[in-house]
């Protein structure tokens, strides 16, 4: 998280991808990024990576980003309220 704004951030992110893959945050269809449990810095680097490296290989790129924020927020209106 400390390096996502630094020039070295994408390099470190790519090294992590090579070591661990992307199945923890990207769906098999490559159109959903789920950042539950990940830092903001990780999410920023992942979206940049997706735009640069994944989009060129997609016919009609679409992206759904799941942040994990809001489900338990007091501002969310539910059927029970």
PDB file of N, CA and C in Angstrom:
ATOM      1  N   UNK A   1       0.817  -1.191   0.000  1.00  0.00           N
ATOM      2  CA  UNK A   1       0.000   0.000   0.000  1.00  0.00           C
ATOM      3  C   UNK A   1       0.863   1.258   0.000  1.00  0.00           C
ATOM      4  N   UNK A   2       2.037   1.179   0.576  1.00  0.00           N
ATOM      5  CA  UNK A   2       2.890   2.354   0.688  1.00  0.00           C
ATOM      6  C   UNK A   2       3.513   2.773  -0.633  1.00  0.00           C
ATOM      7  N   UNK A   3       3.525   1.898  -1.630  1.00  0.00           N
ATOM      8  CA  UNK A   3       4.239   2.215  -2.875  1.00  0.00           C
ATOM      9  C   UNK A   3       3.332   2.454  -4.073  1.00  0.00           C
ATOM     10  N   UNK A   4       2.021   2.402  -3.904  1.00  0.00           N
ATOM     11  CA  UNK A   4       1.160   2.470  -5.089  1.00  0.00           C
ATOM     12  C   UNK A   4       1.264   3.781  -5.838  1.00  0.00           C
ATOM     13  N   UNK A   5       1.643   4.852  -5.170  1.00  0.00           N
ATOM     14  CA  UNK A   5       1.811   6.135  -5.853  1.00  0.00           C
ATOM     15  C   UNK A   5       3.244   6.344  -6.343  1.00  0.00           C
ATOM     16  N   UNK A   6       4.123   5.450  -5.973  1.00  0.00           N
ATOM     17  CA  UNK A   6       5.523   5.566  -6.365  1.00  0.00           C
ATOM     18  C   UNK A   6       5.751   4.893  -7.722  1.00  0.00           C
ATOM     19  N   UNK A   7       6.807   5.275  -8.380  1.00  0.00           N
ATOM     20  CA  UNK A   7       7.145   4.726  -9.692  1.00  0.00           C
ATOM     21  C   UNK A   7       7.356   3.208  -9.636  1.00  0.00           C
ATOM     22  N   UNK A   8       7.820   2.703  -8.514  1.00  0.00           N
ATOM     23  CA  UNK A   8       8.115   1.279  -8.362  1.00  0.00           C
ATOM     24  C   UNK A   8       6.848   0.446  -8.112  1.00  0.00           C
ATOM     25  N   UNK A   9       5.735   1.088  -7.801  1.00  0.00           N
ATOM     26  CA  UNK A   9       4.489   0.389  -7.477  1.00  0.00           C
ATOM     27  C   UNK A   9       4.057  -0.635  -8.521  1.00  0.00           C
ATOM     28  N   UNK A  10       3.917  -0.249  -9.791  1.00  0.00           N
ATOM     29  CA  UNK A  10       3.500  -1.217 -10.806  1.00  0.00           C
ATOM     30  C   UNK A  10       4.473  -2.390 -10.961  1.00  0.00           C
ATOM     31  N   UNK A  11       5.768  -2.126 -10.799  1.00  0.00           N
ATOM     32  CA  UNK A  11       6.756  -3.203 -10.904  1.00  0.00           C
ATOM     33  C   UNK A  11       6.552  -4.229  -9.806  1.00  0.00           C
ATOM     34  N   UNK A  12       6.378  -3.754  -8.584  1.00  0.00           N
ATOM     35  CA  UNK A  12       6.144  -4.659  -7.455  1.00  0.00           C
ATOM     36  C   UNK A  12       4.828  -5.404  -7.650  1.00  0.00           C
ATOM     37  N   UNK A  13       3.795  -4.704  -8.111  1.00  0.00           N
ATOM     38  CA  UNK A  13       2.501  -5.344  -8.351  1.00  0.00           C
ATOM     39  C   UNK A  13       2.642  -6.463  -9.386  1.00  0.00           C
ATOM     40  N   UNK A  14       3.345  -6.207 -10.480  1.00  0.00           N
ATOM     41  CA  UNK A  14       3.532  -7.217 -11.523  1.00  0.00           C
ATOM     42  C   UNK A  14       4.329  -8.414 -11.013  1.00  0.00           C
ATOM     43  N   UNK A  15       5.308  -8.180 -10.166  1.00  0.00           N
ATOM     44  CA  UNK A  15       6.061  -9.283  -9.576  1.00  0.00           C
ATOM     45  C   UNK A  15       5.153 -10.142  -8.698  1.00  0.00           C
ATOM     46  N   UNK A  16       4.269  -9.504  -7.964  1.00  0.00           N
ATOM     47  CA  UNK A  16       3.313 -10.245  -7.135  1.00  0.00           C
ATOM     48  C   UNK A  16       2.352 -11.050  -8.006  1.00  0.00           C
ATOM     49  N   UNK A  17       1.898 -10.472  -9.107  1.00  0.00           N
ATOM     50  CA  UNK A  17       1.019 -11.201 -10.030  1.00  0.00           C
ATOM     51  C   UNK A  17       1.705 -12.440 -10.586  1.00  0.00           C
ATOM     52  N   UNK A  18       2.965 -12.301 -10.945  1.00  0.00           N
ATOM     53  CA  UNK A  18       3.702 -13.442 -11.485  1.00  0.00           C
ATOM     54  C   UNK A  18       3.855 -14.540 -10.433  1.00  0.00           C
ATOM     55  N   UNK A  19       4.018 -14.154  -9.189  1.00  0.00           N
ATOM     56  CA  UNK A  19       4.218 -15.126  -8.115  1.00  0.00           C
ATOM     57  C   UNK A  19       2.911 -15.769  -7.659  1.00  0.00           C
ATOM     58  N   UNK A  20       1.830 -14.975  -7.612  1.00  0.00           N
ATOM     59  CA  UNK A  20       0.579 -15.451  -7.002  1.00  0.00           C
ATOM     60  C   UNK A  20      -0.611 -15.525  -7.954  1.00  0.00           C
ATOM     61  N   UNK A  21      -0.530 -14.886  -9.104  1.00  0.00           N
ATOM     62  CA  UNK A  21      -1.661 -14.879 -10.030  1.00  0.00           C
ATOM     63  C   UNK A  21      -2.697 -13.835  -9.651  1.00  0.00           C
ATOM     64  N   UNK A  22      -3.816 -13.862 -10.358  1.00  0.00           N
ATOM     65  CA  UNK A  22      -4.858 -12.860 -10.148  1.00  0.00           C
ATOM     66  C   UNK A  22      -6.195 -13.473  -9.759  1.00  0.00           C
ATOM     67  N   UNK A  23      -6.239 -14.763  -9.512  1.00  0.00           N
ATOM     68  CA  UNK A  23      -7.527 -15.411  -9.214  1.00  0.00           C
ATOM     69  C   UNK A  23      -8.144 -14.954  -7.894  1.00  0.00           C
ATOM     70  N   UNK A  24      -7.360 -14.342  -7.032  1.00  0.00           N
ATOM     71  CA  UNK A  24      -7.888 -13.862  -5.758  1.00  0.00           C
ATOM     72  C   UNK A  24      -8.755 -12.615  -5.920  1.00  0.00           C
ATOM     73  N   UNK A  25      -8.585 -11.881  -7.004  1.00  0.00           N
ATOM     74  CA  UNK A  25      -9.342 -10.643  -7.163  1.00  0.00           C
ATOM     75  C   UNK A  25     -10.029 -10.495  -8.516  1.00  0.00           C
ATOM     76  N   UNK A  26      -9.680 -11.284  -9.528  1.00  0.00           N
ATOM     77  CA  UNK A  26     -10.305 -11.141 -10.844  1.00  0.00           C
ATOM     78  C   UNK A  26     -11.080 -12.392 -11.207  1.00  0.00           C
ATOM     79  N   UNK A  27     -12.295 -12.194 -11.677  1.00  0.00           N
ATOM     80  CA  UNK A  27     -13.145 -13.310 -12.080  1.00  0.00           C
ATOM     81  C   UNK A  27     -12.598 -13.958 -13.350  1.00  0.00           C
ATOM     82  N   UNK A  28     -12.971 -15.222 -13.602  1.00  0.00           N
ATOM     83  CA  UNK A  28     -12.512 -15.902 -14.825  1.00  0.00           C
ATOM     84  C   UNK A  28     -12.902 -15.163 -16.113  1.00  0.00           C
ATOM     85  N   UNK A  29     -14.022 -14.439 -16.098  1.00  0.00           N
ATOM     86  CA  UNK A  29     -14.433 -13.701 -17.298  1.00  0.00           C
ATOM     87  C   UNK A  29     -13.634 -12.411 -17.477  1.00  0.00           C
ATOM     88  N   UNK A  30     -12.827 -12.064 -16.507  1.00  0.00           N
ATOM     89  CA  UNK A  30     -11.943 -10.888 -16.528  1.00  0.00           C
ATOM     90  C   UNK A  30     -12.693  -9.565 -16.509  1.00  0.00           C
ATOM     91  N   UNK A  31     -13.962  -9.577 -16.129  1.00  0.00           N
ATOM     92  CA  UNK A  31     -14.743  -8.338 -16.116  1.00  0.00           C
ATOM     93  C   UNK A  31     -15.177  -7.926 -14.713  1.00  0.00           C
ATOM     94  N   UNK A  32     -14.785  -8.689 -13.706  1.00  0.00           N
ATOM     95  CA  UNK A  32     -15.133  -8.354 -12.323  1.00  0.00           C
ATOM     96  C   UNK A  32     -13.863  -8.367 -11.494  1.00  0.00           C
ATOM     97  N   UNK A  33     -13.595  -7.237 -10.841  1.00  0.00           N
ATOM     98  CA  UNK A  33     -12.491  -7.155  -9.900  1.00  0.00           C
ATOM     99  C   UNK A  33     -13.092  -7.003  -8.509  1.00  0.00           C
ATOM    100  N   UNK A  34     -12.759  -7.915  -7.618  1.00  0.00           N
ATOM    101  CA  UNK A  34     -13.308  -7.928  -6.265  1.00  0.00           C
ATOM    102  C   UNK A  34     -12.186  -7.625  -5.281  1.00  0.00           C
ATOM    103  N   UNK A  35     -12.278  -6.479  -4.632  1.00  0.00           N
ATOM    104  CA  UNK A  35     -11.217  -6.028  -3.753  1.00  0.00           C
ATOM    105  C   UNK A  35     -11.543  -6.183  -2.268  1.00  0.00           C
ATOM    106  N   UNK A  36     -12.471  -7.068  -1.922  1.00  0.00           N
ATOM    107  CA  UNK A  36     -12.727  -7.356  -0.508  1.00  0.00           C
ATOM    108  C   UNK A  36     -11.415  -7.789   0.146  1.00  0.00           C
ATOM    109  N   UNK A  37     -11.054  -7.143   1.214  1.00  0.00           N
ATOM    110  CA  UNK A  37      -9.857  -7.525   1.958  1.00  0.00           C
ATOM    111  C   UNK A  37      -8.553  -6.983   1.399  1.00  0.00           C
ATOM    112  N   UNK A  38      -8.616  -6.212   0.326  1.00  0.00           N
ATOM    113  CA  UNK A  38      -7.408  -5.640  -0.253  1.00  0.00           C
ATOM    114  C   UNK A  38      -7.345  -4.150   0.073  1.00  0.00           C
ATOM    115  N   UNK A  39      -6.163  -3.580   0.041  1.00  0.00           N
ATOM    116  CA  UNK A  39      -5.982  -2.158   0.339  1.00  0.00           C
ATOM    117  C   UNK A  39      -6.354  -1.288  -0.855  1.00  0.00           C
ATOM    118  N   UNK A  40      -6.513  -0.018  -0.591  1.00  0.00           N
ATOM    119  CA  UNK A  40      -6.797   0.942  -1.660  1.00  0.00           C
ATOM    120  C   UNK A  40      -5.649   0.973  -2.660  1.00  0.00           C
ATOM    121  N   UNK A  41      -4.420   0.934  -2.166  1.00  0.00           N
ATOM    122  CA  UNK A  41      -3.263   0.928  -3.048  1.00  0.00           C
ATOM    123  C   UNK A  41      -3.256  -0.271  -3.977  1.00  0.00           C
ATOM    124  N   UNK A  42      -3.594  -1.444  -3.446  1.00  0.00           N
ATOM    125  CA  UNK A  42      -3.674  -2.641  -4.276  1.00  0.00           C
ATOM    126  C   UNK A  42      -4.736  -2.453  -5.350  1.00  0.00           C
ATOM    127  N   UNK A  43      -5.891  -1.932  -4.966  1.00  0.00           N
ATOM    128  CA  UNK A  43      -6.988  -1.732  -5.923  1.00  0.00           C
ATOM    129  C   UNK A  43      -6.583  -0.774  -7.034  1.00  0.00           C
ATOM    130  N   UNK A  44      -5.915   0.306  -6.691  1.00  0.00           N
ATOM    131  CA  UNK A  44      -5.469   1.276  -7.701  1.00  0.00           C
ATOM    132  C   UNK A  44      -4.523   0.603  -8.689  1.00  0.00           C
ATOM    133  N   UNK A  45      -3.550  -0.131  -8.171  1.00  0.00           N
ATOM    134  CA  UNK A  45      -2.590  -0.808  -9.058  1.00  0.00           C
ATOM    135  C   UNK A  45      -3.270  -1.880  -9.894  1.00  0.00           C
ATOM    136  N   UNK A  46      -4.233  -2.592  -9.323  1.00  0.00           N
ATOM    137  CA  UNK A  46      -4.933  -3.649 -10.057  1.00  0.00           C
ATOM    138  C   UNK A  46      -5.775  -3.076 -11.195  1.00  0.00           C
ATOM    139  N   UNK A  47      -6.453  -1.973 -10.958  1.00  0.00           N
ATOM    140  CA  UNK A  47      -7.262  -1.364 -12.022  1.00  0.00           C
ATOM    141  C   UNK A  47      -6.353  -0.832 -13.126  1.00  0.00           C
ATOM    142  N   UNK A  48      -5.248  -0.212 -12.750  1.00  0.00           N
ATOM    143  CA  UNK A  48      -4.294   0.256 -13.771  1.00  0.00           C
ATOM    144  C   UNK A  48      -3.768  -0.911 -14.598  1.00  0.00           C
ATOM    145  N   UNK A  49      -3.414  -2.021 -13.925  1.00  0.00           N
ATOM    146  CA  UNK A  49      -2.943  -3.223 -14.616  1.00  0.00           C
ATOM    147  C   UNK A  49      -4.025  -3.744 -15.558  1.00  0.00           C
ATOM    148  N   UNK A  50      -5.279  -3.798 -15.079  1.00  0.00           N
ATOM    149  CA  UNK A  50      -6.389  -4.313 -15.882  1.00  0.00           C
ATOM    150  C   UNK A  50      -6.551  -3.473 -17.149  1.00  0.00           C
ATOM    151  N   UNK A  51      -6.526  -2.155 -16.995  1.00  0.00           N
ATOM    152  CA  UNK A  51      -6.683  -1.261 -18.146  1.00  0.00           C
ATOM    153  C   UNK A  51      -5.548  -1.440 -19.156  1.00  0.00           C
ATOM    154  N   UNK A  52      -4.345  -1.605 -18.662  1.00  0.00           N
ATOM    155  CA  UNK A  52      -3.188  -1.686 -19.546  1.00  0.00           C
ATOM    156  C   UNK A  52      -2.980  -3.084 -20.134  1.00  0.00           C
ATOM    157  N   UNK A  53      -3.153  -4.125 -19.333  1.00  0.00           N
ATOM    158  CA  UNK A  53      -2.770  -5.465 -19.768  1.00  0.00           C
ATOM    159  C   UNK A  53      -3.926  -6.383 -20.147  1.00  0.00           C
ATOM    160  N   UNK A  54      -5.096  -6.162 -19.572  1.00  0.00           N
ATOM    161  CA  UNK A  54      -6.225  -7.066 -19.828  1.00  0.00           C
ATOM    162  C   UNK A  54      -7.138  -6.531 -20.926  1.00  0.00           C
ATOM    163  N   UNK A  55      -7.462  -5.249 -20.874  1.00  0.00           N
ATOM    164  CA  UNK A  55      -8.398  -4.654 -21.836  1.00  0.00           C
ATOM    165  C   UNK A  55      -8.014  -4.912 -23.295  1.00  0.00           C
ATOM    166  N   UNK A  56      -6.744  -4.792 -23.678  1.00  0.00           N
ATOM    167  CA  UNK A  56      -6.415  -5.027 -25.095  1.00  0.00           C
ATOM    168  C   UNK A  56      -6.804  -6.415 -25.602  1.00  0.00           C
ATOM    169  N   UNK A  57      -6.935  -7.396 -24.721  1.00  0.00           N
ATOM    170  CA  UNK A  57      -7.299  -8.732 -25.152  1.00  0.00           C
ATOM    171  C   UNK A  57      -8.786  -9.028 -25.109  1.00  0.00           C
ATOM    172  N   UNK A  58      -9.592  -8.057 -24.721  1.00  0.00           N
ATOM    173  CA  UNK A  58     -11.038  -8.259 -24.611  1.00  0.00           C
ATOM    174  C   UNK A  58     -11.757  -7.679 -25.820  1.00  0.00           C
ATOM    175  N   UNK A  59     -12.801  -8.382 -26.284  1.00  0.00           N
ATOM    176  CA  UNK A  59     -13.597  -7.903 -27.419  1.00  0.00           C
ATOM    177  C   UNK A  59     -14.351  -6.620 -27.061  1.00  0.00           C
ATOM    178  N   UNK A  60     -15.145  -6.682 -26.018  1.00  0.00           N
ATOM    179  CA  UNK A  60     -15.935  -5.538 -25.557  1.00  0.00           C
ATOM    180  C   UNK A  60     -15.688  -5.373 -24.062  1.00  0.00           C
ATOM    181  N   UNK A  61     -14.626  -4.669 -23.693  1.00  0.00           N
ATOM    182  CA  UNK A  61     -14.271  -4.579 -22.281  1.00  0.00           C
ATOM    183  C   UNK A  61     -15.355  -3.904 -21.438  1.00  0.00           C
ATOM    184  N   UNK A  62     -15.695  -4.569 -20.347  1.00  0.00           N
ATOM    185  CA  UNK A  62     -16.623  -4.042 -19.350  1.00  0.00           C
ATOM    186  C   UNK A  62     -16.016  -4.369 -18.005  1.00  0.00           C
ATOM    187  N   UNK A  63     -16.233  -3.512 -17.036  1.00  0.00           N
ATOM    188  CA  UNK A  63     -15.626  -3.737 -15.736  1.00  0.00           C
ATOM    189  C   UNK A  63     -16.622  -3.470 -14.621  1.00  0.00           C
ATOM    190  N   UNK A  64     -16.706  -4.415 -13.704  1.00  0.00           N
ATOM    191  CA  UNK A  64     -17.456  -4.241 -12.471  1.00  0.00           C
ATOM    192  C   UNK A  64     -16.440  -4.323 -11.341  1.00  0.00           C
ATOM    193  N   UNK A  65     -16.426  -3.303 -10.495  1.00  0.00           N
ATOM    194  CA  UNK A  65     -15.495  -3.262  -9.373  1.00  0.00           C
ATOM    195  C   UNK A  65     -16.283  -3.430  -8.086  1.00  0.00           C
ATOM    196  N   UNK A  66     -15.885  -4.412  -7.305  1.00  0.00           N
ATOM    197  CA  UNK A  66     -16.502  -4.652  -6.004  1.00  0.00           C
ATOM    198  C   UNK A  66     -15.495  -4.208  -4.958  1.00  0.00           C
ATOM    199  N   UNK A  67     -15.883  -3.214  -4.178  1.00  0.00           N
ATOM    200  CA  UNK A  67     -14.951  -2.650  -3.201  1.00  0.00           C
ATOM    201  C   UNK A  67     -15.104  -3.253  -1.819  1.00  0.00           C
ATOM    202  N   UNK A  68     -16.267  -3.756  -1.514  1.00  0.00           N
ATOM    203  CA  UNK A  68     -16.492  -4.244  -0.166  1.00  0.00           C
ATOM    204  C   UNK A  68     -17.030  -3.168   0.756  1.00  0.00           C
ATOM    205  N   UNK A  69     -17.075  -1.940   0.280  1.00  0.00           N
ATOM    206  CA  UNK A  69     -17.592  -0.839   1.100  1.00  0.00           C
ATOM    207  C   UNK A  69     -19.084  -0.672   0.864  1.00  0.00           C
ATOM    208  N   UNK A  70     -19.818  -0.355   1.908  1.00  0.00           N
ATOM    209  CA  UNK A  70     -21.218   0.003   1.759  1.00  0.00           C
ATOM    210  C   UNK A  70     -22.217  -1.012   2.250  1.00  0.00           C
ATOM    211  N   UNK A  71     -21.893  -2.279   2.265  1.00  0.00           N
ATOM    212  CA  UNK A  71     -22.864  -3.294   2.657  1.00  0.00           C
ATOM    213  C   UNK A  71     -23.321  -3.124   4.103  1.00  0.00           C
ATOM    214  N   UNK A  72     -22.429  -2.661   4.937  1.00  0.00           N
ATOM    215  CA  UNK A  72     -22.777  -2.487   6.341  1.00  0.00           C
ATOM    216  C   UNK A  72     -22.830  -1.022   6.735  1.00  0.00           C
ATOM    217  N   UNK A  73     -22.857  -0.168   5.733  1.00  0.00           N
ATOM    218  CA  UNK A  73     -22.898   1.265   5.980  1.00  0.00           C
ATOM    219  C   UNK A  73     -24.281   1.682   6.464  1.00  0.00           C
ATOM    220  N   UNK A  74     -24.306   2.662   7.328  1.00  0.00           N
ATOM    221  CA  UNK A  74     -25.576   3.170   7.835  1.00  0.00           C
ATOM    222  C   UNK A  74     -26.348   3.926   6.764  1.00  0.00           C
ATOM    223  N   UNK A  75     -25.664   4.347   5.701  1.00  0.00           N
ATOM    224  CA  UNK A  75     -26.342   5.092   4.640  1.00  0.00           C
ATOM    225  C   UNK A  75     -27.075   4.169   3.672  1.00  0.00           C
ATOM    226  N   UNK A  76     -26.850   2.875   3.761  1.00  0.00           N
ATOM    227  CA  UNK A  76     -27.513   1.925   2.884  1.00  0.00           C
ATOM    228  C   UNK A  76     -28.908   1.648   3.413  1.00  0.00           C
ATOM    229  N   UNK A  77     -29.900   1.768   2.548  1.00  0.00           N
ATOM    230  CA  UNK A  77     -31.286   1.514   2.939  1.00  0.00           C
ATOM    231  C   UNK A  77     -31.597   0.065   2.627  1.00  0.00           C
ATOM    232  N   UNK A  78     -32.144  -0.647   3.601  1.00  0.00           N
ATOM    233  CA  UNK A  78     -32.499  -2.042   3.375  1.00  0.00           C
ATOM    234  C   UNK A  78     -34.001  -2.225   3.501  1.00  0.00           C
ATOM    235  N   UNK A  79     -34.477  -3.386   3.129  1.00  0.00           N
ATOM    236  CA  UNK A  79     -35.907  -3.685   3.206  1.00  0.00           C
ATOM    237  C   UNK A  79     -36.407  -3.712   4.647  1.00  0.00           C
ATOM    238  N   UNK A  80     -35.494  -3.951   5.597  1.00  0.00           N
ATOM    239  CA  UNK A  80     -35.857  -4.011   7.005  1.00  0.00           C
ATOM    240  C   UNK A  80     -35.973  -2.642   7.656  1.00  0.00           C
ATOM    241  N   UNK A  81     -35.514  -1.566   7.022  1.00  0.00           N
ATOM    242  CA  UNK A  81     -35.537  -0.260   7.682  1.00  0.00           C
ATOM    243  C   UNK A  81     -36.837   0.468   7.482  1.00  0.00           C
TER     244      UNK A  81
END
